[in-house]
Short mmCIF file of C-alpha atoms in Angstrom, two decimals:
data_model
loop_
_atom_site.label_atom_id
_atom_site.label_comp_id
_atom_site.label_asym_id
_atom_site.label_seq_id
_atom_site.Cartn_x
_atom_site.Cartn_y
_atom_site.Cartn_z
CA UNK A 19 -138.59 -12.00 217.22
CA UNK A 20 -140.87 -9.74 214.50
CA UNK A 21 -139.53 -7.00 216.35
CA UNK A 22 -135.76 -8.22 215.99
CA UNK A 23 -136.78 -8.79 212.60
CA UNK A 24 -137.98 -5.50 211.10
CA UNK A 25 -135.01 -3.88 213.07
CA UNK A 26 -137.48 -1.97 215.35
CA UNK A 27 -136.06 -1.59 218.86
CA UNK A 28 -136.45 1.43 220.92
CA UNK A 29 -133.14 3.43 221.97
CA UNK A 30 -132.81 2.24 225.57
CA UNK A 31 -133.08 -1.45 224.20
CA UNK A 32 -130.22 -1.12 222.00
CA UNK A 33 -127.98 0.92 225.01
CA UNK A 34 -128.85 -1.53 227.40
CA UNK A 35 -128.06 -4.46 224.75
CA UNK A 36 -124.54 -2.24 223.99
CA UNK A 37 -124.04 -2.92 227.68
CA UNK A 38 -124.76 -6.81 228.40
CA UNK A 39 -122.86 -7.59 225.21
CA UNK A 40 -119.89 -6.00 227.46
CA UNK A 41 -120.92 -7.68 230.59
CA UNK A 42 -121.43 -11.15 228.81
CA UNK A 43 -117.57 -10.83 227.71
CA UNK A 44 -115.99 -9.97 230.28
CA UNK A 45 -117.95 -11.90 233.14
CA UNK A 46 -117.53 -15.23 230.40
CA UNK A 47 -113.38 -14.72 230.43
CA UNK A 48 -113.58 -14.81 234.18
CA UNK A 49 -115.58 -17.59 234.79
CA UNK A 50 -113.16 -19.81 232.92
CA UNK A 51 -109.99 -17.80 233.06
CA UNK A 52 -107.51 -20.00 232.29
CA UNK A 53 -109.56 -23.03 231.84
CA UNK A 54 -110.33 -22.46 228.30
CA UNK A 55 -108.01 -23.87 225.36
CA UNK A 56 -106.70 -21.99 222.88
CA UNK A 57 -105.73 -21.87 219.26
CA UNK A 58 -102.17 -23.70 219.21
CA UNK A 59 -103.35 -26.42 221.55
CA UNK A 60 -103.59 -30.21 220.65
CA UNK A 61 -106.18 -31.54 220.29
CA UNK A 62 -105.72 -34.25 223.42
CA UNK A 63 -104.91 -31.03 225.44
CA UNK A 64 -108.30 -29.07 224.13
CA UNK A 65 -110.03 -32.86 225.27
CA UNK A 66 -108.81 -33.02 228.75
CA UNK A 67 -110.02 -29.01 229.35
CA UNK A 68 -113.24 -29.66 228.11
CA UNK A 69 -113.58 -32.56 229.94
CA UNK A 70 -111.80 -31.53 233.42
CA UNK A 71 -113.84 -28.62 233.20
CA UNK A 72 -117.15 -28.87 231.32
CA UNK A 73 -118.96 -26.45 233.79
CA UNK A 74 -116.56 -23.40 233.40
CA UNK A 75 -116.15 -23.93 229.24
CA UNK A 76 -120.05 -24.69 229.04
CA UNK A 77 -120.68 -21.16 231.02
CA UNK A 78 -118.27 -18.85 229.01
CA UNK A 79 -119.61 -20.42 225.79
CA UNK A 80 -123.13 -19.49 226.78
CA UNK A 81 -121.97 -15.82 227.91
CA UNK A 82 -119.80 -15.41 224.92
CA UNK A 83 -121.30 -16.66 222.45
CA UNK A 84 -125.12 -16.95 223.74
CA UNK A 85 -125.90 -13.70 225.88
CA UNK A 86 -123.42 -11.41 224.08
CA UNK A 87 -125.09 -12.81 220.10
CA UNK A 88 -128.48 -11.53 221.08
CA UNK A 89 -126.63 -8.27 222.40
CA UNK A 90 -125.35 -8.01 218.86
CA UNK A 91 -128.18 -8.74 216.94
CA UNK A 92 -130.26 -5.98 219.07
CA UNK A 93 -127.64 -3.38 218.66
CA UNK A 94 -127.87 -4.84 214.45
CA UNK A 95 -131.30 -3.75 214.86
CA UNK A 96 -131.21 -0.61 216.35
CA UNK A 97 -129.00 0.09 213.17
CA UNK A 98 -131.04 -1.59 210.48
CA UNK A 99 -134.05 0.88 212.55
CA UNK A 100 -131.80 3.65 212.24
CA UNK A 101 -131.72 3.14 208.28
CA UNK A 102 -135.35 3.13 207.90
CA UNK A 103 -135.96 6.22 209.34
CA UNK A 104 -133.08 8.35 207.69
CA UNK A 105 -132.80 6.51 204.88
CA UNK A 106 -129.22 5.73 205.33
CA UNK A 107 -128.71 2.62 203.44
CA UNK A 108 -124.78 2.15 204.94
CA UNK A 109 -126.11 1.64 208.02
CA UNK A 110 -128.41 -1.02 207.03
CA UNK A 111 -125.52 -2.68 205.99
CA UNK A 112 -123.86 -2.16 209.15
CA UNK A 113 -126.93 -3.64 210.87
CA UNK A 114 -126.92 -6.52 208.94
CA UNK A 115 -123.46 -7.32 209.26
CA UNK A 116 -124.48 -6.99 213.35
CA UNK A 117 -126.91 -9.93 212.22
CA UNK A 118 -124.83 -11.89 210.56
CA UNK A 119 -122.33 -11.32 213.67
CA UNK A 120 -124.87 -12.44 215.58
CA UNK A 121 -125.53 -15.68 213.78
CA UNK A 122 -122.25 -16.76 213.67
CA UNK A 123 -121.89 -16.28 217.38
CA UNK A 124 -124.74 -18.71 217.53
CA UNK A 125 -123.06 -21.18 215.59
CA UNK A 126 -120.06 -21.07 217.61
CA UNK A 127 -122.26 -21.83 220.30
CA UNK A 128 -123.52 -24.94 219.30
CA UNK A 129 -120.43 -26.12 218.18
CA UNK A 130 -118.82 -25.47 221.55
CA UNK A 131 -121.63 -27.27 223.58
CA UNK A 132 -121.36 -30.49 220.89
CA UNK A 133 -117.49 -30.17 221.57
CA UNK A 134 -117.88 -29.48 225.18
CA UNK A 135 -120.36 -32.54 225.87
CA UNK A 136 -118.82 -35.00 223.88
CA UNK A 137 -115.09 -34.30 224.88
CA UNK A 138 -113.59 -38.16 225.10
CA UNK A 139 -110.09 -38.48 226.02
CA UNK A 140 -109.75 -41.49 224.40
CA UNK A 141 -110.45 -39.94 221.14
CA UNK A 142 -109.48 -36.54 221.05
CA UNK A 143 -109.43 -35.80 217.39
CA UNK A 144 -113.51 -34.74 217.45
CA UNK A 145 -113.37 -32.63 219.59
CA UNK A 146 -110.30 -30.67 218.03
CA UNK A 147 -111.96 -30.88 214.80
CA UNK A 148 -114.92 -29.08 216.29
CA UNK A 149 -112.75 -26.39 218.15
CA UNK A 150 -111.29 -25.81 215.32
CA UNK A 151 -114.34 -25.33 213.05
CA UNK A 152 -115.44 -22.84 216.30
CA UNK A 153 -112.09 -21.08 215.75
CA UNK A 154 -112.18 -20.53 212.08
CA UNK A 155 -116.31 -19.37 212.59
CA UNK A 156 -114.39 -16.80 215.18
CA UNK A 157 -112.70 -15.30 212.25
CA UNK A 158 -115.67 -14.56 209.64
CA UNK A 159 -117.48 -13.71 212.70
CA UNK A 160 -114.49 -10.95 212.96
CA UNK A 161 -114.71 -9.77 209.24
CA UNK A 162 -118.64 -9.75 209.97
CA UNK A 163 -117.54 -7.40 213.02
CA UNK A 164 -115.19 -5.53 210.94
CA UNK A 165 -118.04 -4.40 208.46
CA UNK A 166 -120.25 -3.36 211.01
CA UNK A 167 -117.59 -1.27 212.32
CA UNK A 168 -116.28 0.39 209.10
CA UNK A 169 -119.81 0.85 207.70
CA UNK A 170 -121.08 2.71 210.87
CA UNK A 171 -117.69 4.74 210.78
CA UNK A 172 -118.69 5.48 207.20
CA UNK A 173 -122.70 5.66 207.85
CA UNK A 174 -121.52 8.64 210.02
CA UNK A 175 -120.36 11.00 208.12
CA UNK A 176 -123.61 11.01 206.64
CA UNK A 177 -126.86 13.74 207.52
CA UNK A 178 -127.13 16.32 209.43
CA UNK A 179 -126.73 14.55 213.09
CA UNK A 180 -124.12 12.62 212.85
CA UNK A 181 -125.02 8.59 214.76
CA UNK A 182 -121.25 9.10 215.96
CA UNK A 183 -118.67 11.25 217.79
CA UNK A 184 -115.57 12.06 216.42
CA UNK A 185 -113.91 10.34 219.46
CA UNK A 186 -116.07 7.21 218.62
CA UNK A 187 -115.69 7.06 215.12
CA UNK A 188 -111.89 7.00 215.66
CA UNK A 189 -112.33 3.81 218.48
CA UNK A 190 -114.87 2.00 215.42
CA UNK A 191 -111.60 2.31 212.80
CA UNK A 192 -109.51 1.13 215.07
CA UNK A 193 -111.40 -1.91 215.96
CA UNK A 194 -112.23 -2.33 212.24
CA UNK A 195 -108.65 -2.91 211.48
CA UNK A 196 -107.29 -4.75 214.61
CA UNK A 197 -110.90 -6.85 214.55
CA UNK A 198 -109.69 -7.96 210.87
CA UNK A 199 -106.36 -8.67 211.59
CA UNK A 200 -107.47 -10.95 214.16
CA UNK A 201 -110.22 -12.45 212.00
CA UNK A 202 -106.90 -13.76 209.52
CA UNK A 203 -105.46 -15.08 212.59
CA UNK A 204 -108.16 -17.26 213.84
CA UNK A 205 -110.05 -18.02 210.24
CA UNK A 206 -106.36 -19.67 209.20
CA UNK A 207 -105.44 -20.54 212.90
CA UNK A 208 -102.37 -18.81 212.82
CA UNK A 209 -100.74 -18.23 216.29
CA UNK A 210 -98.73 -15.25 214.66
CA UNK A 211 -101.88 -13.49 214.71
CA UNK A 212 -104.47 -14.63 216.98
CA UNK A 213 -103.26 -12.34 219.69
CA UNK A 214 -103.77 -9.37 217.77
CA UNK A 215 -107.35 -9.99 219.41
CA UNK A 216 -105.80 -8.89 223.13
CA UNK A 217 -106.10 -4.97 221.54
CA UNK A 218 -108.90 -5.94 219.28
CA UNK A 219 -111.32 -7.34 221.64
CA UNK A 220 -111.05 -4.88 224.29
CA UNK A 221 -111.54 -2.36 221.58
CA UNK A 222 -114.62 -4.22 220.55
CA UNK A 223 -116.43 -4.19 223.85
CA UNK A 224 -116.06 -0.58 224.67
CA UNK A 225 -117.26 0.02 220.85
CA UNK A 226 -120.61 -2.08 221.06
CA UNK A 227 -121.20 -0.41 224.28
CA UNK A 228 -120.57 3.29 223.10
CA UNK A 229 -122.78 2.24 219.91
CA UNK A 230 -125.69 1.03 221.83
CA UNK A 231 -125.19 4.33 223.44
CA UNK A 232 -125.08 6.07 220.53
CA UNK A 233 -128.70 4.41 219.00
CA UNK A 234 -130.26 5.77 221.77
CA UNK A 235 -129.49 8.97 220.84
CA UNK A 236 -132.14 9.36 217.98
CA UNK A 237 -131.61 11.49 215.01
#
């Protein structure tokens, strides 16, 4: 954890982390494919999937928003590291919004397994109160992801070997916008926007990966 802390990690920790945050993702949306409610549902309908199906929701929420957090806050460090030894304060900020991405993650977690554990058909409102406080964390967690996307971008463009590709800086402004969009969406619950997050996810887990990649490649 002092390592975490002090945003110390070597470069192959921060690739590797780049790639389980992938992994996490997309092995989480398989395991309960379908079995997961989403925003738009009522709340006796989020009830009855949680509790038809604790096993499946219990197991994405742990890859999702367990094993992919601690992807983020490594790759955060790797960033905050980055800043220390070039002296690049806009990517300190990016690694601290990875943090803060993190965190949130975290919190969604919790929430989910509280939700999850407790689901009661008889009294469904709980549980769709806490789904919906794990929605609306979803979208700062987005704005959180949006920063540390725009402030790499931007962190970039900065010394004399550049932390990004052209190619890849173009993929991080693209997910910063479509990543914000989608943190309106779910921070307000509004179904005329949440599925901005089919282009803005996808975008986000090739990103994280190619960053992690990228860290490794010290300056």
């Amino acid at each position: 954890m002092t390592t975490l802390a002090e945003g110390s990690v070597p470069g192959s920790a921060a690739r590797t982390a780049g790639y389980v945050h992938a992994a996490a993702w997309v092995l989480g949306l398989a395991v309960a494919w379908g079995a997961a409610p989403e925003v738009g549902d009522t709340d006796a309908g989020i009830t009855a999937m949680y509790a038809e199906r604790p096993v499946q929701t219990m197991a994405q929420a742990l890859l999702v928003h367990g094993v992919a957090a601690v992807g983020l806050l490594v790759v955060g460090s790797g960033l905050v590291d980055r800043a220390r030894r070039t002296g690049n304060t806009t990517a300190r900020s990016a690694g601290w919004a990875g943090w803060g991405a993190g965190a949130l993650a975290g919190v969604q977690l919790v929430l989910e397994l509280i939700a999850i554990s407790g689901a009661d058909p008889a009294s469904p409102g709980r549980t769709g109160a806490l789904f919906e406080a794990v929605q609306r964390t979803d979208g700062v967690k987005m704005f959180a992801l949006a920063v540390l996307a725009a402030a790499t971008c931007v962190a970039s463009r900065h010394g004399h070997r550049a932390l990004l590709r052209r190619g890849e800086a173009v993929i991080g402004w693209a997910l910063a916008v479509t990543i914000a969009v989608s943190g309106i969406g779910y921070l307000f619950l509004s179904t005329a926007l949440t599925p901005v997050a089919f282009i803005s996810l996808p975008l986000l887990l090739i990103w994280i990966a190619v960053l992690g990649a990228a860290l490794s490649r010290r300056p």
